Short mmCIF file of C-alpha atoms in Angstrom, two decimals:
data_model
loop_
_atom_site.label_atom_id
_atom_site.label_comp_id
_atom_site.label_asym_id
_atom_site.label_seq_id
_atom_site.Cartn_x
_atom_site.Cartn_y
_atom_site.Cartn_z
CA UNK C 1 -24.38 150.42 206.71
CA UNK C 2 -21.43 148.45 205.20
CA UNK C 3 -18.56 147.27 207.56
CA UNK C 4 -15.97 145.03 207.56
CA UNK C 5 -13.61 144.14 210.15
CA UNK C 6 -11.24 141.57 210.65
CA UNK C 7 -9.61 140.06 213.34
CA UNK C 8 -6.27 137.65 213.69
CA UNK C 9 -3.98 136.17 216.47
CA UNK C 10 -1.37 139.38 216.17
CA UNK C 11 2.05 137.63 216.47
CA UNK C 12 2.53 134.02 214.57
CA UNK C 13 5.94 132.46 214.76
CA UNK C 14 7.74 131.71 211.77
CA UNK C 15 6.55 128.23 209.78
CA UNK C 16 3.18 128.42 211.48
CA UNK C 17 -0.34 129.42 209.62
CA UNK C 18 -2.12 132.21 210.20
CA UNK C 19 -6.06 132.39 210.32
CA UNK C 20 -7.54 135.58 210.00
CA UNK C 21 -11.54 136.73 210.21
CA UNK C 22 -13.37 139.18 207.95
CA UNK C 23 -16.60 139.64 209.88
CA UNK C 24 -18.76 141.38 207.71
CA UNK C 25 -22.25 143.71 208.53
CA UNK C 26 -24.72 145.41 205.69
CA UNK C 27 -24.41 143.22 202.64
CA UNK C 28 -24.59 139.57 202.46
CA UNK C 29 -21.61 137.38 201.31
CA UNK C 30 -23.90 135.33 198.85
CA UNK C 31 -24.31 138.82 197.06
CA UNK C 32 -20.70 140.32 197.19
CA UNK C 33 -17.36 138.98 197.26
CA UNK C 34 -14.83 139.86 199.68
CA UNK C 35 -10.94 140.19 198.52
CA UNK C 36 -8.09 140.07 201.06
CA UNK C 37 -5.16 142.39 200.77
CA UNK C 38 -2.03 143.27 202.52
CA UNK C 39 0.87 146.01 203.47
CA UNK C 40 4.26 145.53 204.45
CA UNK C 41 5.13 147.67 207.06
CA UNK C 42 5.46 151.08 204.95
CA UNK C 43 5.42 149.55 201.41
CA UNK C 44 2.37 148.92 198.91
CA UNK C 45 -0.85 147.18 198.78
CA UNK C 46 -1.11 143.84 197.45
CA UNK C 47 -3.62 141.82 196.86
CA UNK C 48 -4.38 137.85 198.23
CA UNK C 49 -7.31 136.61 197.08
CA UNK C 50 -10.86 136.81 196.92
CA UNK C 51 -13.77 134.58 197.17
CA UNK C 52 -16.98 136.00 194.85
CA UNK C 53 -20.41 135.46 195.97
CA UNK C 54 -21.15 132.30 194.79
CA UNK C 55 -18.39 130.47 196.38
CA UNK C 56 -15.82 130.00 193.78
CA UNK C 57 -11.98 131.77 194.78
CA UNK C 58 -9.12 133.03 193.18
CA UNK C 59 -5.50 133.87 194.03
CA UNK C 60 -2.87 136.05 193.65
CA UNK C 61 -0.08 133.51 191.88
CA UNK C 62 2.61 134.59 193.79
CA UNK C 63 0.62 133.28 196.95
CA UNK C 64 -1.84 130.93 195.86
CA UNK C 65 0.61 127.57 197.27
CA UNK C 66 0.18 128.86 200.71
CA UNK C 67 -3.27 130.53 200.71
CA UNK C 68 -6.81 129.53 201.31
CA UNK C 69 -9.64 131.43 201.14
CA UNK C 70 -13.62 130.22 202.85
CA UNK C 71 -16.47 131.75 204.12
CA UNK C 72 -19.56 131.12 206.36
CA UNK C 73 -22.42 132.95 205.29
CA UNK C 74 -24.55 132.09 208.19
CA UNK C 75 -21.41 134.24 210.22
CA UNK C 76 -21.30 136.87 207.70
CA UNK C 77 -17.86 135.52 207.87
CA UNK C 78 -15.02 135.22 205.55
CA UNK C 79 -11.83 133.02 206.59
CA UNK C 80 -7.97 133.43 205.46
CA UNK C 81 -5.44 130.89 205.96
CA UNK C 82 -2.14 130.91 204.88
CA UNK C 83 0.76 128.56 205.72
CA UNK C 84 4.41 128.59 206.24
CA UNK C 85 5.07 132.13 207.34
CA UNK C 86 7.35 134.05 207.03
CA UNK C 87 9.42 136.94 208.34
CA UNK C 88 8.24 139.08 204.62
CA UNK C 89 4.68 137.99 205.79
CA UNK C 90 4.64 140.60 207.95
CA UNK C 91 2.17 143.07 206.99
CA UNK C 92 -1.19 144.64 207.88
CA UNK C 93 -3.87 142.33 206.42
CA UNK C 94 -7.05 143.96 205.39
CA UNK C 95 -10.37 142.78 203.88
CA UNK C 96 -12.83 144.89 201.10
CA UNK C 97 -15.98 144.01 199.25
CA UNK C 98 -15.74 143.38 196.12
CA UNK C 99 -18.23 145.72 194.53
CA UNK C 100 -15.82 148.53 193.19
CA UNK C 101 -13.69 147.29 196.23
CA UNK C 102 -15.52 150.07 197.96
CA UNK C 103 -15.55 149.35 201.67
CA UNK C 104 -12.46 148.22 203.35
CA UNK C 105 -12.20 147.42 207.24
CA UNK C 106 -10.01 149.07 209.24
CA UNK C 107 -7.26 146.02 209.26
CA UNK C 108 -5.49 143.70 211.36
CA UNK C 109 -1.48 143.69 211.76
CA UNK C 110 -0.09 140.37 211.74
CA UNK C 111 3.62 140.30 212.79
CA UNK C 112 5.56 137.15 211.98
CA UNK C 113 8.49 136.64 214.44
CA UNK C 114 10.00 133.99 216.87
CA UNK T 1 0.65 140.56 185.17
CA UNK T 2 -0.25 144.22 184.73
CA UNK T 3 1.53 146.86 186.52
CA UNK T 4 0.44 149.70 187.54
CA UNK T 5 3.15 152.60 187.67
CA UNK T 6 2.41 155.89 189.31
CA UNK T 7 3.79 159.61 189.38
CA UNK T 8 4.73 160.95 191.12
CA UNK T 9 6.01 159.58 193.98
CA UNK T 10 6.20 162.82 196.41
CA UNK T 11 4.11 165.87 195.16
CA UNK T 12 4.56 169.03 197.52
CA UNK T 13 1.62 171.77 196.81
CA UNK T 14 0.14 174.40 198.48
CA UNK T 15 -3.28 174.69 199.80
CA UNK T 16 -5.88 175.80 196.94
CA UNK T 17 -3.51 174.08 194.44
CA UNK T 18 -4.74 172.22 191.53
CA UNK T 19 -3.29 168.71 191.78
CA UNK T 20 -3.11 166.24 189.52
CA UNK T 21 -1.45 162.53 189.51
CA UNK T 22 -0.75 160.29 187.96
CA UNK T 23 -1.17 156.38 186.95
CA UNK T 24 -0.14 154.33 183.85
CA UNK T 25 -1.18 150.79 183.37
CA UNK T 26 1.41 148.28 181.48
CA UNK T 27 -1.45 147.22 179.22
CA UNK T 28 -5.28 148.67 178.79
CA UNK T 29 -7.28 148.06 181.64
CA UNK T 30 -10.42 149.40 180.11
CA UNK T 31 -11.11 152.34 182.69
CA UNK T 32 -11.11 149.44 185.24
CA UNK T 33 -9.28 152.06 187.52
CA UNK T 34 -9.83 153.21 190.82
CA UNK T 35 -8.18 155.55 193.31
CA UNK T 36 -7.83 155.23 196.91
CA UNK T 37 -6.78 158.21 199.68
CA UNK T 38 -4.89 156.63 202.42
CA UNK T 39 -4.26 158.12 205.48
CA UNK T 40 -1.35 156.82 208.20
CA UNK T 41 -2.24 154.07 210.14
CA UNK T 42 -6.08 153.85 207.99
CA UNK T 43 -7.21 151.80 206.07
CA UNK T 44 -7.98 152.63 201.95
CA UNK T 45 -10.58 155.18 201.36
CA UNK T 46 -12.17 154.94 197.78
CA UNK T 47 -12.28 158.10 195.84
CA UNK T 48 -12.92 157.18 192.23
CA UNK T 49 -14.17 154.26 190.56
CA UNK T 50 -14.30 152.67 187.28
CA UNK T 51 -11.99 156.07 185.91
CA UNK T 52 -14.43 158.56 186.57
CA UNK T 53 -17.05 157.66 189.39
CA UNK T 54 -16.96 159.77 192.27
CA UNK T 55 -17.55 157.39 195.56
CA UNK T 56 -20.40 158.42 197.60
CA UNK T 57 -19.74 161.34 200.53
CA UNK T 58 -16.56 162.16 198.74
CA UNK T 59 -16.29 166.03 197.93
CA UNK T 60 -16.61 166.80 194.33
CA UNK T 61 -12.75 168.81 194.13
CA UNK T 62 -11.71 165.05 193.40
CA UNK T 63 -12.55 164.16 189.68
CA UNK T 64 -11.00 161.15 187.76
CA UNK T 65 -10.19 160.76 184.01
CA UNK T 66 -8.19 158.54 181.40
CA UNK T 67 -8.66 155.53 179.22
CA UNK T 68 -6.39 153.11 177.86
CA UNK T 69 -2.95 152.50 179.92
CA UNK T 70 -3.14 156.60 181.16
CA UNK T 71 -5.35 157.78 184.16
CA UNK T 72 -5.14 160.95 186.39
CA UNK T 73 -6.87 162.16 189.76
CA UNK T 74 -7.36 165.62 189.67
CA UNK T 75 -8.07 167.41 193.57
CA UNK T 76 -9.26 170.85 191.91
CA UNK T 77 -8.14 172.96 195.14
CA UNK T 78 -6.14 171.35 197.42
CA UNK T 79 -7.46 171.49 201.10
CA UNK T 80 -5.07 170.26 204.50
CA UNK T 81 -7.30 167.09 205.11
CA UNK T 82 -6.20 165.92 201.52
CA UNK T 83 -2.17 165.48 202.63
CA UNK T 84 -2.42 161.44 202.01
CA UNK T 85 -0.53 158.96 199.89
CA UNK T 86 -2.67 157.61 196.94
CA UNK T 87 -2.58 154.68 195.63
CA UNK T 88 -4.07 153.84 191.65
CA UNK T 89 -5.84 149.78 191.20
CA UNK T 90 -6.56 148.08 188.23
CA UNK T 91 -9.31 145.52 188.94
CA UNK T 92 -9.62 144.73 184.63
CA UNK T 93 -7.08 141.93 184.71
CA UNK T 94 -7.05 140.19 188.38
CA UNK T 95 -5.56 143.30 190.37
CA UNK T 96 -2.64 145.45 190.46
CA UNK T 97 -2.40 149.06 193.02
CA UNK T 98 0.25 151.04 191.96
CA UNK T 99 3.26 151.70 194.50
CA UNK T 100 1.59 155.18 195.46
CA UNK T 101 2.21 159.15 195.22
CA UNK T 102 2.07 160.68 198.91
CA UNK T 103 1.01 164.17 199.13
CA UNK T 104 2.32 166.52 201.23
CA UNK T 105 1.73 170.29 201.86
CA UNK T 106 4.34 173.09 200.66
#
């Protein structure tokens, strides 16, 4: 069956990058794409980016200076790296395929403090 | 950038309740909408997609509808296991979730 799950260092310090994993089962990456979205700490859902199935990325404007999006379909593995964080950054970061955005992992929280 | 503006934002109803909320796009987004049941500390579960496209395994009280800038999830009797927030997503122009109605029991 289809699962996603992604995994991340937890606690980042301000100004630093974070790298986060989307390890992927049931579907292959060359097939589906896989789109990154976050939530603030009781707020809203807002999407990152997303890399389609042949490769080629997009990103959300308001992030796309900071954000880089890869994969590894040998892994099943999609990457996220985004630089220069922030206290705001904090959030829980989650990953979804992109067909109807249907399956969603369970999420990672990524807390940005000193 | 499209938003995505739903109502509304607290909806109190008892169980066996017909439900209905709301979402209203800033533009058309072509029935490019889904709907999502969130649960605390879970991730998104997909309910509807594409308007009116019930997601596999999810009971048939939930039903979808709209066109243009106006879409609504209907639950046709509310059951406890519903009380979630909801959140609308536009996925016709890049993407856009709306800020969420969260359902509670009366």
């Amino acid at each position: 069956q289809v699962q996603l799950k992604e995994s991340g260092p937890g606690l980042v310090k301000p100004s630093l990058t974070l790298s986060l994993t989307c390890t992927v089962s049931g579907f292959s990456l060359s097939s589906y794409g896989v789109i990154w979205v976050r939530q603030p700490p009781g707020k809203g859902l807002e999407w990152m980016g997303v890399i389609w199935g042949n490769g080629n990325t997009n990103y959300n404007s308001a992030l796309k200076s900071r954000l880089s999006i890869s994969r590894d379909t040998s892994k099943s593995q999609v990457f996220l790296k985004m630089n220069n964080l922030q206290t705001e950054d904090t959030a829980m970061y989650f990953c979804a395929r992109s067909r109807y955005f249907d399956f969603w992992g369970p999420g990672t929280m990524v807390t940005v403090s000193s | 950038d499209i938003q995505m503006t739903q109502s509304p934002s607290v909806l109190s109803a008892s169980v066996g309740d017909r439900v209905t909320l709301n979402c209203k796009a800033s533009q058309n987004i072509n029935k490019y909408l889904n709907w999502y049941q969130q649960k605390l500390g879970e991730a998104p579960k997909l309910l509807i997609y594409n308007t009116n496209n019930l997601q596999t395994g999810i009971p048939s009280r939930f039903s979808g509808s709209g066109s243009g800038t106006d879409y609504t999830l209907t639950i046709s009797s509310l059951q406890p296991e519903d009380v979630a927030t909801y959140f609308c997503f536009q996925h016709n122009s890049w993407y856009t979730f709306g800020a969420g109605t969260k359902l509670e029991l009366k």
